[in-house]
Amino acid sequence: MEEALVKALSVLFGDRVFPDVADIDTPVPFCVYRQIGGTPVNTIDGVPADRKNAIVEIVVVSRTRKETMSLMRAVEDTLMQGPIYATVMSGAQSLYDDETKLRAATQEFSIWDIEPQQVGKGVVVIPTLIITPDPVETFNKVLNQ
């Protein structure tokens, strides 16, 4: 997933796409991405899922608010299309850094692996379903105690 994400963002930022952090003297505009969570896939039989999910925070940094927000909109448009097909998790938040006098915007996306990983020959991966007890049966048990 990371390779595809960098490739997609490179269309907008060239070689200025960085995992986790960028050097202080990085020319603007640039983009930083970091994984801040994800949705686990649990299987009934305990076999590892063939795909993984990541919640990825994208941070765009430039000199002006207009450029920053324009680039963030372009990031959103790019990631929502193939091959990434990200789901937008939050609206863009704007930031300003007093020390560097740079503007930034941050936004979160849910991204699934594009290519499934081989788990095992003939293994069917099924997400875990939440199974709750029958509410009427539970209520009756409580009353009869």
JSON list of C-alpha atoms in Angstrom, two decimals:
[
{"chain": "A", "resi": 1, "resn": "MET", "atom": "CA", "xyz": [0.00, 0.00, 0.00]},
{"chain": "A", "resi": 2, "resn": "GLU", "atom": "CA", "xyz": [2.75, 2.45, 0.91]},
{"chain": "A", "resi": 3, "resn": "GLU", "atom": "CA", "xyz": [4.43, 2.18, -2.49]},
{"chain": "A", "resi": 4, "resn": "ALA", "atom": "CA", "xyz": [1.14, 2.89, -4.30]},
{"chain": "A", "resi": 5, "resn": "LEU", "atom": "CA", "xyz": [0.39, 5.81, -1.94]},
{"chain": "A", "resi": 6, "resn": "VAL", "atom": "CA", "xyz": [3.79, 7.42, -2.58]},
{"chain": "A", "resi": 7, "resn": "LYS", "atom": "CA", "xyz": [3.40, 6.92, -6.32]},
{"chain": "A", "resi": 8, "resn": "ALA", "atom": "CA", "xyz": [-0.03, 8.61, -6.28]},
{"chain": "A", "resi": 9, "resn": "LEU", "atom": "CA", "xyz": [1.16, 11.54, -4.15]},
{"chain": "A", "resi": 10, "resn": "SER", "atom": "CA", "xyz": [4.31, 11.95, -6.25]},
{"chain": "A", "resi": 11, "resn": "VAL", "atom": "CA", "xyz": [2.13, 13.10, -9.13]},
{"chain": "A", "resi": 12, "resn": "LEU", "atom": "CA", "xyz": [1.45, 16.23, -7.07]},
{"chain": "A", "resi": 13, "resn": "PHE", "atom": "CA", "xyz": [4.70, 16.59, -5.09]},
{"chain": "A", "resi": 14, "resn": "GLY", "atom": "CA", "xyz": [7.41, 14.89, -7.14]},
{"chain": "A", "resi": 15, "resn": "ASP", "atom": "CA", "xyz": [10.14, 13.52, -4.86]},
{"chain": "A", "resi": 16, "resn": "ARG", "atom": "CA", "xyz": [8.89, 15.57, -1.87]},
{"chain": "A", "resi": 17, "resn": "VAL", "atom": "CA", "xyz": [6.67, 12.85, -0.34]},
{"chain": "A", "resi": 18, "resn": "PHE", "atom": "CA", "xyz": [7.95, 11.62, 3.03]},
{"chain": "A", "resi": 19, "resn": "PRO", "atom": "CA", "xyz": [6.94, 9.02, 5.62]},
{"chain": "A", "resi": 20, "resn": "ASP", "atom": "CA", "xyz": [6.39, 10.43, 9.13]},
{"chain": "A", "resi": 21, "resn": "VAL", "atom": "CA", "xyz": [8.50, 13.60, 8.93]},
{"chain": "A", "resi": 22, "resn": "ALA", "atom": "CA", "xyz": [10.35, 15.86, 6.49]},
{"chain": "A", "resi": 23, "resn": "ASP", "atom": "CA", "xyz": [13.67, 17.59, 7.07]},
{"chain": "A", "resi": 24, "resn": "ILE", "atom": "CA", "xyz": [13.37, 21.19, 8.28]},
{"chain": "A", "resi": 25, "resn": "ASP", "atom": "CA", "xyz": [15.01, 22.53, 5.10]},
{"chain": "A", "resi": 26, "resn": "THR", "atom": "CA", "xyz": [12.77, 20.60, 2.66]},
{"chain": "A", "resi": 27, "resn": "PRO", "atom": "CA", "xyz": [11.64, 22.87, -0.20]},
{"chain": "A", "resi": 28, "resn": "VAL", "atom": "CA", "xyz": [7.91, 23.59, -0.22]},
{"chain": "A", "resi": 29, "resn": "PRO", "atom": "CA", "xyz": [5.43, 22.41, -1.18]},
{"chain": "A", "resi": 30, "resn": "PHE", "atom": "CA", "xyz": [5.85, 18.92, 0.23]},
{"chain": "A", "resi": 31, "resn": "CYS", "atom": "CA", "xyz": [3.73, 16.15, 1.70]},
{"chain": "A", "resi": 32, "resn": "VAL", "atom": "CA", "xyz": [4.15, 13.89, 4.74]},
{"chain": "A", "resi": 33, "resn": "TYR", "atom": "CA", "xyz": [2.12, 10.76, 5.41]},
{"chain": "A", "resi": 34, "resn": "ARG", "atom": "CA", "xyz": [1.89, 8.62, 8.52]},
{"chain": "A", "resi": 35, "resn": "GLN", "atom": "CA", "xyz": [-0.22, 5.70, 9.59]},
{"chain": "A", "resi": 36, "resn": "ILE", "atom": "CA", "xyz": [-2.27, 6.61, 12.65]},
{"chain": "A", "resi": 37, "resn": "GLY", "atom": "CA", "xyz": [-4.36, 3.45, 12.98]},
{"chain": "A", "resi": 38, "resn": "GLY", "atom": "CA", "xyz": [-6.56, 1.19, 10.93]},
{"chain": "A", "resi": 39, "resn": "THR", "atom": "CA", "xyz": [-9.50, -1.15, 10.97]},
{"chain": "A", "resi": 40, "resn": "PRO", "atom": "CA", "xyz": [-8.46, -4.69, 11.88]},
{"chain": "A", "resi": 41, "resn": "VAL", "atom": "CA", "xyz": [-9.88, -7.59, 9.96]},
{"chain": "A", "resi": 42, "resn": "ASN", "atom": "CA", "xyz": [-10.57, -10.57, 12.20]},
{"chain": "A", "resi": 43, "resn": "THR", "atom": "CA", "xyz": [-11.42, -13.92, 10.72]},
{"chain": "A", "resi": 44, "resn": "ILE", "atom": "CA", "xyz": [-13.61, -16.63, 12.14]},
{"chain": "A", "resi": 45, "resn": "ASP", "atom": "CA", "xyz": [-10.91, -19.26, 11.79]},
{"chain": "A", "resi": 46, "resn": "GLY", "atom": "CA", "xyz": [-8.02, -17.05, 12.91]},
{"chain": "A", "resi": 47, "resn": "VAL", "atom": "CA", "xyz": [-6.31, -17.10, 9.51]},
{"chain": "A", "resi": 48, "resn": "PRO", "atom": "CA", "xyz": [-4.68, -13.73, 8.79]},
{"chain": "A", "resi": 49, "resn": "ALA", "atom": "CA", "xyz": [-6.64, -11.54, 6.39]},
{"chain": "A", "resi": 50, "resn": "ASP", "atom": "CA", "xyz": [-5.34, -11.14, 2.87]},
{"chain": "A", "resi": 51, "resn": "ARG", "atom": "CA", "xyz": [-5.76, -7.34, 3.05]},
{"chain": "A", "resi": 52, "resn": "LYS", "atom": "CA", "xyz": [-4.99, -4.74, 5.68]},
{"chain": "A", "resi": 53, "resn": "ASN", "atom": "CA", "xyz": [-6.50, -1.33, 6.38]},
{"chain": "A", "resi": 54, "resn": "ALA", "atom": "CA", "xyz": [-4.68, 1.81, 7.42]},
{"chain": "A", "resi": 55, "resn": "ILE", "atom": "CA", "xyz": [-5.89, 5.18, 8.58]},
{"chain": "A", "resi": 56, "resn": "VAL", "atom": "CA", "xyz": [-3.35, 7.51, 7.02]},
{"chain": "A", "resi": 57, "resn": "GLU", "atom": "CA", "xyz": [-2.86, 11.15, 7.92]},
{"chain": "A", "resi": 58, "resn": "ILE", "atom": "CA", "xyz": [-1.65, 13.31, 5.06]},
{"chain": "A", "resi": 59, "resn": "VAL", "atom": "CA", "xyz": [0.02, 16.65, 5.83]},
{"chain": "A", "resi": 60, "resn": "VAL", "atom": "CA", "xyz": [0.58, 19.19, 3.06]},
{"chain": "A", "resi": 61, "resn": "VAL", "atom": "CA", "xyz": [2.99, 22.08, 3.69]},
{"chain": "A", "resi": 62, "resn": "SER", "atom": "CA", "xyz": [3.50, 25.21, 1.59]},
{"chain": "A", "resi": 63, "resn": "ARG", "atom": "CA", "xyz": [3.95, 28.97, 1.93]},
{"chain": "A", "resi": 64, "resn": "THR", "atom": "CA", "xyz": [0.36, 30.17, 1.53]},
{"chain": "A", "resi": 65, "resn": "ARG", "atom": "CA", "xyz": [-3.01, 28.99, 2.81]},
{"chain": "A", "resi": 66, "resn": "LYS", "atom": "CA", "xyz": [-4.45, 29.13, -0.71]},
{"chain": "A", "resi": 67, "resn": "GLU", "atom": "CA", "xyz": [-1.75, 26.86, -2.14]},
{"chain": "A", "resi": 68, "resn": "THR", "atom": "CA", "xyz": [-1.91, 24.51, 0.85]},
{"chain": "A", "resi": 69, "resn": "MET", "atom": "CA", "xyz": [-5.68, 24.05, 0.69]},
{"chain": "A", "resi": 70, "resn": "SER", "atom": "CA", "xyz": [-5.62, 23.72, -3.10]},
{"chain": "A", "resi": 71, "resn": "LEU", "atom": "CA", "xyz": [-3.00, 20.98, -2.83]},
{"chain": "A", "resi": 72, "resn": "MET", "atom": "CA", "xyz": [-4.97, 19.23, -0.06]},
{"chain": "A", "resi": 73, "resn": "ARG", "atom": "CA", "xyz": [-8.06, 19.19, -2.28]},
{"chain": "A", "resi": 74, "resn": "ALA", "atom": "CA", "xyz": [-5.92, 17.72, -5.06]},
{"chain": "A", "resi": 75, "resn": "VAL", "atom": "CA", "xyz": [-4.62, 15.06, -2.61]},
{"chain": "A", "resi": 76, "resn": "GLU", "atom": "CA", "xyz": [-8.19, 14.15, -1.68]},
{"chain": "A", "resi": 77, "resn": "ASP", "atom": "CA", "xyz": [-9.26, 13.94, -5.33]},
{"chain": "A", "resi": 78, "resn": "THR", "atom": "CA", "xyz": [-6.20, 11.84, -6.20]},
{"chain": "A", "resi": 79, "resn": "LEU", "atom": "CA", "xyz": [-6.56, 9.37, -3.32]},
{"chain": "A", "resi": 80, "resn": "MET", "atom": "CA", "xyz": [-10.29, 8.83, -3.83]},
{"chain": "A", "resi": 81, "resn": "GLN", "atom": "CA", "xyz": [-9.65, 7.56, -7.37]},
{"chain": "A", "resi": 82, "resn": "GLY", "atom": "CA", "xyz": [-8.03, 4.35, -8.48]},
{"chain": "A", "resi": 83, "resn": "PRO", "atom": "CA", "xyz": [-5.81, 2.68, -7.73]},
{"chain": "A", "resi": 84, "resn": "ILE", "atom": "CA", "xyz": [-6.02, 3.90, -4.09]},
{"chain": "A", "resi": 85, "resn": "TYR", "atom": "CA", "xyz": [-9.82, 4.33, -3.65]},
{"chain": "A", "resi": 86, "resn": "ALA", "atom": "CA", "xyz": [-9.38, 5.95, -0.22]},
{"chain": "A", "resi": 87, "resn": "THR", "atom": "CA", "xyz": [-12.30, 6.86, 2.00]},
{"chain": "A", "resi": 88, "resn": "VAL", "atom": "CA", "xyz": [-12.16, 10.37, 3.44]},
{"chain": "A", "resi": 89, "resn": "MET", "atom": "CA", "xyz": [-12.23, 10.14, 7.26]},
{"chain": "A", "resi": 90, "resn": "SER", "atom": "CA", "xyz": [-12.07, 13.85, 8.11]},
{"chain": "A", "resi": 91, "resn": "GLY", "atom": "CA", "xyz": [-12.19, 17.25, 6.52]},
{"chain": "A", "resi": 92, "resn": "ALA", "atom": "CA", "xyz": [-8.98, 19.19, 6.03]},
{"chain": "A", "resi": 93, "resn": "GLN", "atom": "CA", "xyz": [-7.64, 21.10, 9.03]},
{"chain": "A", "resi": 94, "resn": "SER", "atom": "CA", "xyz": [-5.41, 24.11, 8.44]},
{"chain": "A", "resi": 95, "resn": "LEU", "atom": "CA", "xyz": [-2.32, 24.84, 10.53]},
{"chain": "A", "resi": 96, "resn": "TYR", "atom": "CA", "xyz": [0.28, 27.59, 10.78]},
{"chain": "A", "resi": 97, "resn": "ASP", "atom": "CA", "xyz": [3.81, 27.28, 12.14]},
{"chain": "A", "resi": 98, "resn": "ASP", "atom": "CA", "xyz": [5.12, 30.48, 13.78]},
{"chain": "A", "resi": 99, "resn": "GLU", "atom": "CA", "xyz": [8.74, 29.36, 13.64]},
{"chain": "A", "resi": 100, "resn": "THR", "atom": "CA", "xyz": [8.94, 28.50, 9.93]},
{"chain": "A", "resi": 101, "resn": "LYS", "atom": "CA", "xyz": [6.09, 30.80, 8.80]},
{"chain": "A", "resi": 102, "resn": "LEU", "atom": "CA", "xyz": [4.73, 27.90, 6.75]},
{"chain": "A", "resi": 103, "resn": "ARG", "atom": "CA", "xyz": [1.12, 26.83, 6.28]},
{"chain": "A", "resi": 104, "resn": "ALA", "atom": "CA", "xyz": [-0.04, 23.25, 6.51]},
{"chain": "A", "resi": 105, "resn": "ALA", "atom": "CA", "xyz": [-3.20, 21.22, 6.15]},
{"chain": "A", "resi": 106, "resn": "THR", "atom": "CA", "xyz": [-3.87, 17.76, 7.52]},
{"chain": "A", "resi": 107, "resn": "GLN", "atom": "CA", "xyz": [-6.52, 15.21, 6.55]},
{"chain": "A", "resi": 108, "resn": "GLU", "atom": "CA", "xyz": [-7.20, 11.55, 7.35]},
{"chain": "A", "resi": 109, "resn": "PHE", "atom": "CA", "xyz": [-7.99, 8.77, 4.89]},
{"chain": "A", "resi": 110, "resn": "SER", "atom": "CA", "xyz": [-8.88, 5.09, 5.23]},
{"chain": "A", "resi": 111, "resn": "ILE", "atom": "CA", "xyz": [-6.91, 3.02, 2.74]},
{"chain": "A", "resi": 112, "resn": "TRP", "atom": "CA", "xyz": [-7.03, -0.72, 2.08]},
{"chain": "A", "resi": 113, "resn": "ASP", "atom": "CA", "xyz": [-4.17, -2.68, 0.55]},
{"chain": "A", "resi": 114, "resn": "ILE", "atom": "CA", "xyz": [-4.55, -2.65, -3.20]},
{"chain": "A", "resi": 115, "resn": "GLU", "atom": "CA", "xyz": [-3.08, -6.08, -3.84]},
{"chain": "A", "resi": 116, "resn": "PRO", "atom": "CA", "xyz": [-4.19, -8.98, -1.68]},
{"chain": "A", "resi": 117, "resn": "GLN", "atom": "CA", "xyz": [-1.44, -10.87, 0.11]},
{"chain": "A", "resi": 118, "resn": "GLN", "atom": "CA", "xyz": [-1.29, -14.63, -0.24]},
{"chain": "A", "resi": 119, "resn": "VAL", "atom": "CA", "xyz": [-2.58, -16.12, 3.00]},
{"chain": "A", "resi": 120, "resn": "GLY", "atom": "CA", "xyz": [-2.85, -19.77, 2.18]},
{"chain": "A", "resi": 121, "resn": "LYS", "atom": "CA", "xyz": [-3.95, -21.94, -0.70]},
{"chain": "A", "resi": 122, "resn": "GLY", "atom": "CA", "xyz": [-7.70, -22.39, -0.68]},
{"chain": "A", "resi": 123, "resn": "VAL", "atom": "CA", "xyz": [-8.26, -20.14, 2.36]},
{"chain": "A", "resi": 124, "resn": "VAL", "atom": "CA", "xyz": [-11.35, -17.96, 2.23]},
{"chain": "A", "resi": 125, "resn": "VAL", "atom": "CA", "xyz": [-11.10, -14.86, 4.38]},
{"chain": "A", "resi": 126, "resn": "ILE", "atom": "CA", "xyz": [-14.37, -13.70, 5.96]},
{"chain": "A", "resi": 127, "resn": "PRO", "atom": "CA", "xyz": [-14.51, -10.61, 8.18]},
{"chain": "A", "resi": 128, "resn": "THR", "atom": "CA", "xyz": [-15.73, -11.34, 11.68]},
{"chain": "A", "resi": 129, "resn": "LEU", "atom": "CA", "xyz": [-19.39, -10.59, 12.22]},
{"chain": "A", "resi": 130, "resn": "ILE", "atom": "CA", "xyz": [-20.48, -9.22, 15.54]},
{"chain": "A", "resi": 131, "resn": "ILE", "atom": "CA", "xyz": [-22.84, -11.79, 17.03]},
{"chain": "A", "resi": 132, "resn": "THR", "atom": "CA", "xyz": [-25.05, -10.48, 19.78]},
{"chain": "A", "resi": 133, "resn": "PRO", "atom": "CA", "xyz": [-27.36, -12.60, 21.90]},
{"chain": "A", "resi": 134, "resn": "ASP", "atom": "CA", "xyz": [-31.06, -12.52, 21.20]},
{"chain": "A", "resi": 135, "resn": "PRO", "atom": "CA", "xyz": [-32.35, -9.56, 23.28]},
{"chain": "A", "resi": 136, "resn": "VAL", "atom": "CA", "xyz": [-35.61, -11.33, 24.18]},
{"chain": "A", "resi": 137, "resn": "GLU", "atom": "CA", "xyz": [-33.75, -14.44, 25.32]},
{"chain": "A", "resi": 138, "resn": "THR", "atom": "CA", "xyz": [-31.32, -12.32, 27.36]},
{"chain": "A", "resi": 139, "resn": "PHE", "atom": "CA", "xyz": [-34.18, -10.39, 28.96]},
{"chain": "A", "resi": 140, "resn": "ASN", "atom": "CA", "xyz": [-35.99, -13.63, 29.88]},
{"chain": "A", "resi": 141, "resn": "LYS", "atom": "CA", "xyz": [-32.80, -15.04, 31.47]},
{"chain": "A", "resi": 142, "resn": "VAL", "atom": "CA", "xyz": [-32.39, -11.91, 33.58]},
{"chain": "A", "resi": 143, "resn": "LEU", "atom": "CA", "xyz": [-36.04, -12.07, 34.72]},
{"chain": "A", "resi": 144, "resn": "ASN", "atom": "CA", "xyz": [-35.76, -15.74, 35.64]},
{"chain": "A", "resi": 145, "resn": "GLN", "atom": "CA", "xyz": [-32.66, -15.33, 37.81]}
]
